């Protein structure tokens, strides 16, 4: 497990969802390395990456009130400044809420997370 | 071999009216008496009991896409009405829209053994078949909705009647259907643009057609194909005051056999002030003059109901009226659909008028062979309330008591209070069995003659009120309920009002002969307008294993 | 020798494209035509060879595995059957029978995709249509919180944006396309209009739209992060179109508000029907998740989250739903049918799965299968076994088996377990 880089933690909203790559790698098997890589990514806005002082491919630590996860940062210019996106899968699931508010549905999207770089 | 001994038999098709007679059963059929009863024969002692053919329901919504949406839509319909899994039988829930197994059991526990699913769009009939596999005991048939079928309307509009006929035949075969259902012809097509039709000569938008042309074309086609059951029509303006006028028009205009379903809903008059009133007597008189026309009533039962129909614009209107939850489902190239749950209240003027209209049809249509008892389940009420309706028809005192409960204003223009007709058991056997089978064209159903399917229900009159109806309507009284025995296909399925076990059942369908080249003629259009492959459209053999073809002609 | 199979149904997603052409060589798929990348993967990577079941990771005979699974289930006090959405409705029907026999809970992946849509429908209803109506009529398409280019890749081409229909003869040119999402997705990039809603702002946006449709004015400059002026333009388009359509996805069901978002969306569409024709359709993900809803509805009366402990079906979203049952540590044995909860449920739920005996029935050795006490490698529905599946709009299709089946099907394994349970 990597340690958090010293510096500020930035509060963001995390959403998870399907990606083409995640779906494709699912077919080659969820036990494959390429699947782990596909779901071990976090997409961030260029501004956020810059503020975190990171380059693409470097590790980010994310913390929510439900858990902690690490993922490699990639840029998605379509994301709002403080929204991060993680492909659905085991990494995102470390952060999502499990309270279903009587519906059965946990919060897979719209989870508040603190992000910072990892060292 | 099974012998039902010493019961009073009501078998109108064979003219048997309450005579004491033994019924002999072997190999799932009614057979000749052997004269003496051999040792190894099962004997049911029916002394003092009423013996009838198994009940038949010509029009109910029991399975398929729309019904299932109704189940899903209304969990509150199910919570208090459940059956536990026991003795090899399955569990289920539901009041107005029971789950599939429960539907089969509840019909059987009322003495019914054959039920027709009244509307299935061909493209989703695979679904209907799947559900019917999970509905034991009952023999079934499926009517397919063709009154707004676009490929068909194209042909009727162009006057290509041979192609239209071949297409109807091919659609019946492909869907595994039994008959042609027509629902608000042209109105459902217009609803796909938010519109409707209000007269038989309104324009069906973009099709250069009218509801009248569609209906008459289909009546003719059904006749030419020799379908066992004529066009099964849910006409226009259903539920509206003044629908009696449009209904009368089509009765007069139909050249050929025509079955008018849940006619109660289409027989409302409008008085001079524009208020709704019963048009039951007006329509009943017309039916009396037109022997080519048959009907089922769709009688209102007070209490909860779930309205569900292919008549999309109707459900939109009910939703606007009630503010209740509303489902709509437009089905590509074929039909529409809608669902709204509602309650018929005995204190409500319009519900009372609806009830009166149905009763007038029952009591004023003279020939019981032209009328069938239904509630258009679950539209006017759930099927398991049939015994209440039977009681109302047989027992004038009960009916008069019931009438006294209704708002007096509901009787404006009604003759119901003056009617003292009481149905005999023989007549009840006609409207719940014999006429239903005749109208459907099911030669082996609805009677107990030699060679008939051995579907028999046996009732002890002292048990009629034994089962408290789950409708919890405090004024509910029942007749012809709680069968002591029900035999389906020669096997005992119900004893003392309760299902014992499941038996195999079949789905009836027709395969009218037609020019096979119709497939090549429609393939291209089909692939242009539908979203599934042409060759994937017909219901595959896998679903038709338990079907039985009824021969046309 | 090469053989071809035509009109094959692809079961990857709720689109159930049924025009796939496969070329087979000695029971191996060597060519896949017309499928999207996802569908391609489904067919191409599939190896139909018979594999042995595994008990605690070690190969075992089918008999032993069935016996082990039956014992686990019948000795459990509170078993759960979960998944259902990637198998045929025939197998789903047997799974309900098994749940009934066990007095178990049964839940489908609906509870973590469009379960909230089902709840919303139970409150306000659902004005909807089949996909062909959209192809033939829709001139306004709104995609809300969904990204079909990624999740339902051929949706545009077959059903919604591109096709020429009976009354939309110009195809794409005859339709206006609007995307509402929190991020500029690939779908949003090809839209005529993109409205970027702020995260968690969907409900507010829906309420504002409904107010505008009702002719009320808004006492605000924006709603959900979108200016009132833009919303007014959208409402004008909505009222002016001939046949409008909203496709929506997990952007509404998985985010704050959940079922309330969808309730508001269905209410909005209901309202729009006073002005023009409008429908809505959830973008159902798994190939037969719609079938799971259907089968559970006709057998249990409820679409998901059902419990049989009293001998009849009881409904309990939030109580009998998979995440709740697992996170509350109530489940003491889990049967997974054609799903991968270890990969897709919140980690707290996964932690409990690791603690209890599990049985996994799946063609592929998923993460859940890897951890299973008993794992059954079964045939893949629509590839080497037949069955029925329901498209996202409820249209049922027959699944062929273009490949020769060597493995048992899901329903065969379930029936065997049911037999085993009865003997226990």
PDB file of N, CA and C in Angstrom, chain A residues 7 10 14-15 22 33 37 43 49 52 56 63 74 78 93-94 98 102-103 109-110 116 119:
ATOM      1  N   UNK A   7       0.656  17.107   1.558  1.00  0.00           N
ATOM      2  CA  UNK A   7       0.088  18.176   0.732  1.00  0.00           C
ATOM      3  C   UNK A   7      -1.399  18.176   0.933  1.00  0.00           C
ATOM      4  N   UNK A  10      -7.786  17.063  -1.745  1.00  0.00           N
ATOM      5  CA  UNK A  10      -8.820  17.810  -2.453  1.00  0.00           C
ATOM      6  C   UNK A  10     -10.130  17.031  -2.417  1.00  0.00           C
ATOM      7  N   UNK A  14     -16.944  11.363  -6.498  1.00  0.00           N
ATOM      8  CA  UNK A  14     -16.526  10.203  -7.276  1.00  0.00           C
ATOM      9  C   UNK A  14     -17.755   9.552  -7.923  1.00  0.00           C
ATOM     10  N   UNK A  15     -17.639   9.275  -9.204  1.00  0.00           N
ATOM     11  CA  UNK A  15     -18.670   8.453  -9.834  1.00  0.00           C
ATOM     12  C   UNK A  15     -17.995   7.224 -10.452  1.00  0.00           C
ATOM     13  N   UNK A  22     -12.976  -1.561 -19.663  1.00  0.00           N
ATOM     14  CA  UNK A  22     -13.375  -2.452 -18.568  1.00  0.00           C
ATOM     15  C   UNK A  22     -14.223  -3.604 -19.096  1.00  0.00           C
ATOM     16  N   UNK A  33      -4.416  -9.667 -15.695  1.00  0.00           N
ATOM     17  CA  UNK A  33      -3.731  -8.440 -15.288  1.00  0.00           C
ATOM     18  C   UNK A  33      -4.367  -7.247 -15.989  1.00  0.00           C
ATOM     19  N   UNK A  37      -5.813  -3.753 -14.470  1.00  0.00           N
ATOM     20  CA  UNK A  37      -5.350  -2.431 -14.910  1.00  0.00           C
ATOM     21  C   UNK A  37      -6.508  -1.562 -15.361  1.00  0.00           C
ATOM     22  N   UNK A  43     -10.071   8.561 -13.520  1.00  0.00           N
ATOM     23  CA  UNK A  43     -10.026   9.659 -14.489  1.00  0.00           C
ATOM     24  C   UNK A  43     -10.294  10.968 -13.767  1.00  0.00           C
ATOM     25  N   UNK A  49      -5.556  17.209 -12.018  1.00  0.00           N
ATOM     26  CA  UNK A  49      -4.273  16.509 -12.103  1.00  0.00           C
ATOM     27  C   UNK A  49      -3.139  17.479 -11.824  1.00  0.00           C
ATOM     28  N   UNK A  52      -2.951  18.419  -8.216  1.00  0.00           N
ATOM     29  CA  UNK A  52      -2.382  17.338  -7.405  1.00  0.00           C
ATOM     30  C   UNK A  52      -0.883  17.209  -7.645  1.00  0.00           C
ATOM     31  N   UNK A  56       0.145  11.864 -15.718  1.00  0.00           N
ATOM     32  CA  UNK A  56      -0.707  10.714 -16.058  1.00  0.00           C
ATOM     33  C   UNK A  56       0.025   9.414 -15.752  1.00  0.00           C
ATOM     34  N   UNK A  63      -9.982   8.613  -0.617  1.00  0.00           N
ATOM     35  CA  UNK A  63     -10.603   8.170   0.640  1.00  0.00           C
ATOM     36  C   UNK A  63     -12.050   8.654   0.694  1.00  0.00           C
ATOM     37  N   UNK A  74      -5.576   9.220 -14.826  1.00  0.00           N
ATOM     38  CA  UNK A  74      -5.602   9.523 -16.254  1.00  0.00           C
ATOM     39  C   UNK A  74      -6.511  10.714 -16.480  1.00  0.00           C
ATOM     40  N   UNK A  78     -13.369  15.729 -20.354  1.00  0.00           N
ATOM     41  CA  UNK A  78     -14.824  15.907 -20.259  1.00  0.00           C
ATOM     42  C   UNK A  78     -15.328  15.998 -18.826  1.00  0.00           C
ATOM     43  N   UNK A  93     -15.322  -0.039  -5.826  1.00  0.00           N
ATOM     44  CA  UNK A  93     -16.165  -0.594  -4.761  1.00  0.00           C
ATOM     45  C   UNK A  93     -15.586  -0.421  -3.361  1.00  0.00           C
ATOM     46  N   UNK A  94     -14.287  -0.093  -3.298  1.00  0.00           N
ATOM     47  CA  UNK A  94     -13.701   0.187  -1.986  1.00  0.00           C
ATOM     48  C   UNK A  94     -14.226   1.519  -1.455  1.00  0.00           C
ATOM     49  N   UNK A  98     -22.484   1.787   1.196  1.00  0.00           N
ATOM     50  CA  UNK A  98     -23.308   0.580   1.191  1.00  0.00           C
ATOM     51  C   UNK A  98     -24.680   0.844   1.792  1.00  0.00           C
ATOM     52  N   UNK A 102     -33.116   2.037   2.001  1.00  0.00           N
ATOM     53  CA  UNK A 102     -34.366   1.298   1.800  1.00  0.00           C
ATOM     54  C   UNK A 102     -34.666   0.944   0.358  1.00  0.00           C
ATOM     55  N   UNK A 103     -33.695   1.103  -0.533  1.00  0.00           N
ATOM     56  CA  UNK A 103     -33.968   0.818  -1.941  1.00  0.00           C
ATOM     57  C   UNK A 103     -33.237  -0.409  -2.455  1.00  0.00           C
ATOM     58  N   UNK A 109     -22.507   6.182  -7.381  1.00  0.00           N
ATOM     59  CA  UNK A 109     -22.143   7.466  -7.991  1.00  0.00           C
ATOM     60  C   UNK A 109     -22.410   8.565  -6.984  1.00  0.00           C
ATOM     61  N   UNK A 110     -21.637   9.628  -7.112  1.00  0.00           N
ATOM     62  CA  UNK A 110     -21.876  10.786  -6.258  1.00  0.00           C
ATOM     63  C   UNK A 110     -21.352  10.604  -4.844  1.00  0.00           C
ATOM     64  N   UNK A 116      -5.570  12.643  -3.092  1.00  0.00           N
ATOM     65  CA  UNK A 116      -4.233  13.235  -3.075  1.00  0.00           C
ATOM     66  C   UNK A 116      -3.277  12.285  -3.787  1.00  0.00           C
ATOM     67  N   UNK A 119       2.843   8.467  -2.648  1.00  0.00           N
ATOM     68  CA  UNK A 119       4.287   8.428  -2.855  1.00  0.00           C
ATOM     69  C   UNK A 119       4.833   7.012  -2.718  1.00  0.00           C
TER      70      UNK A 119
END
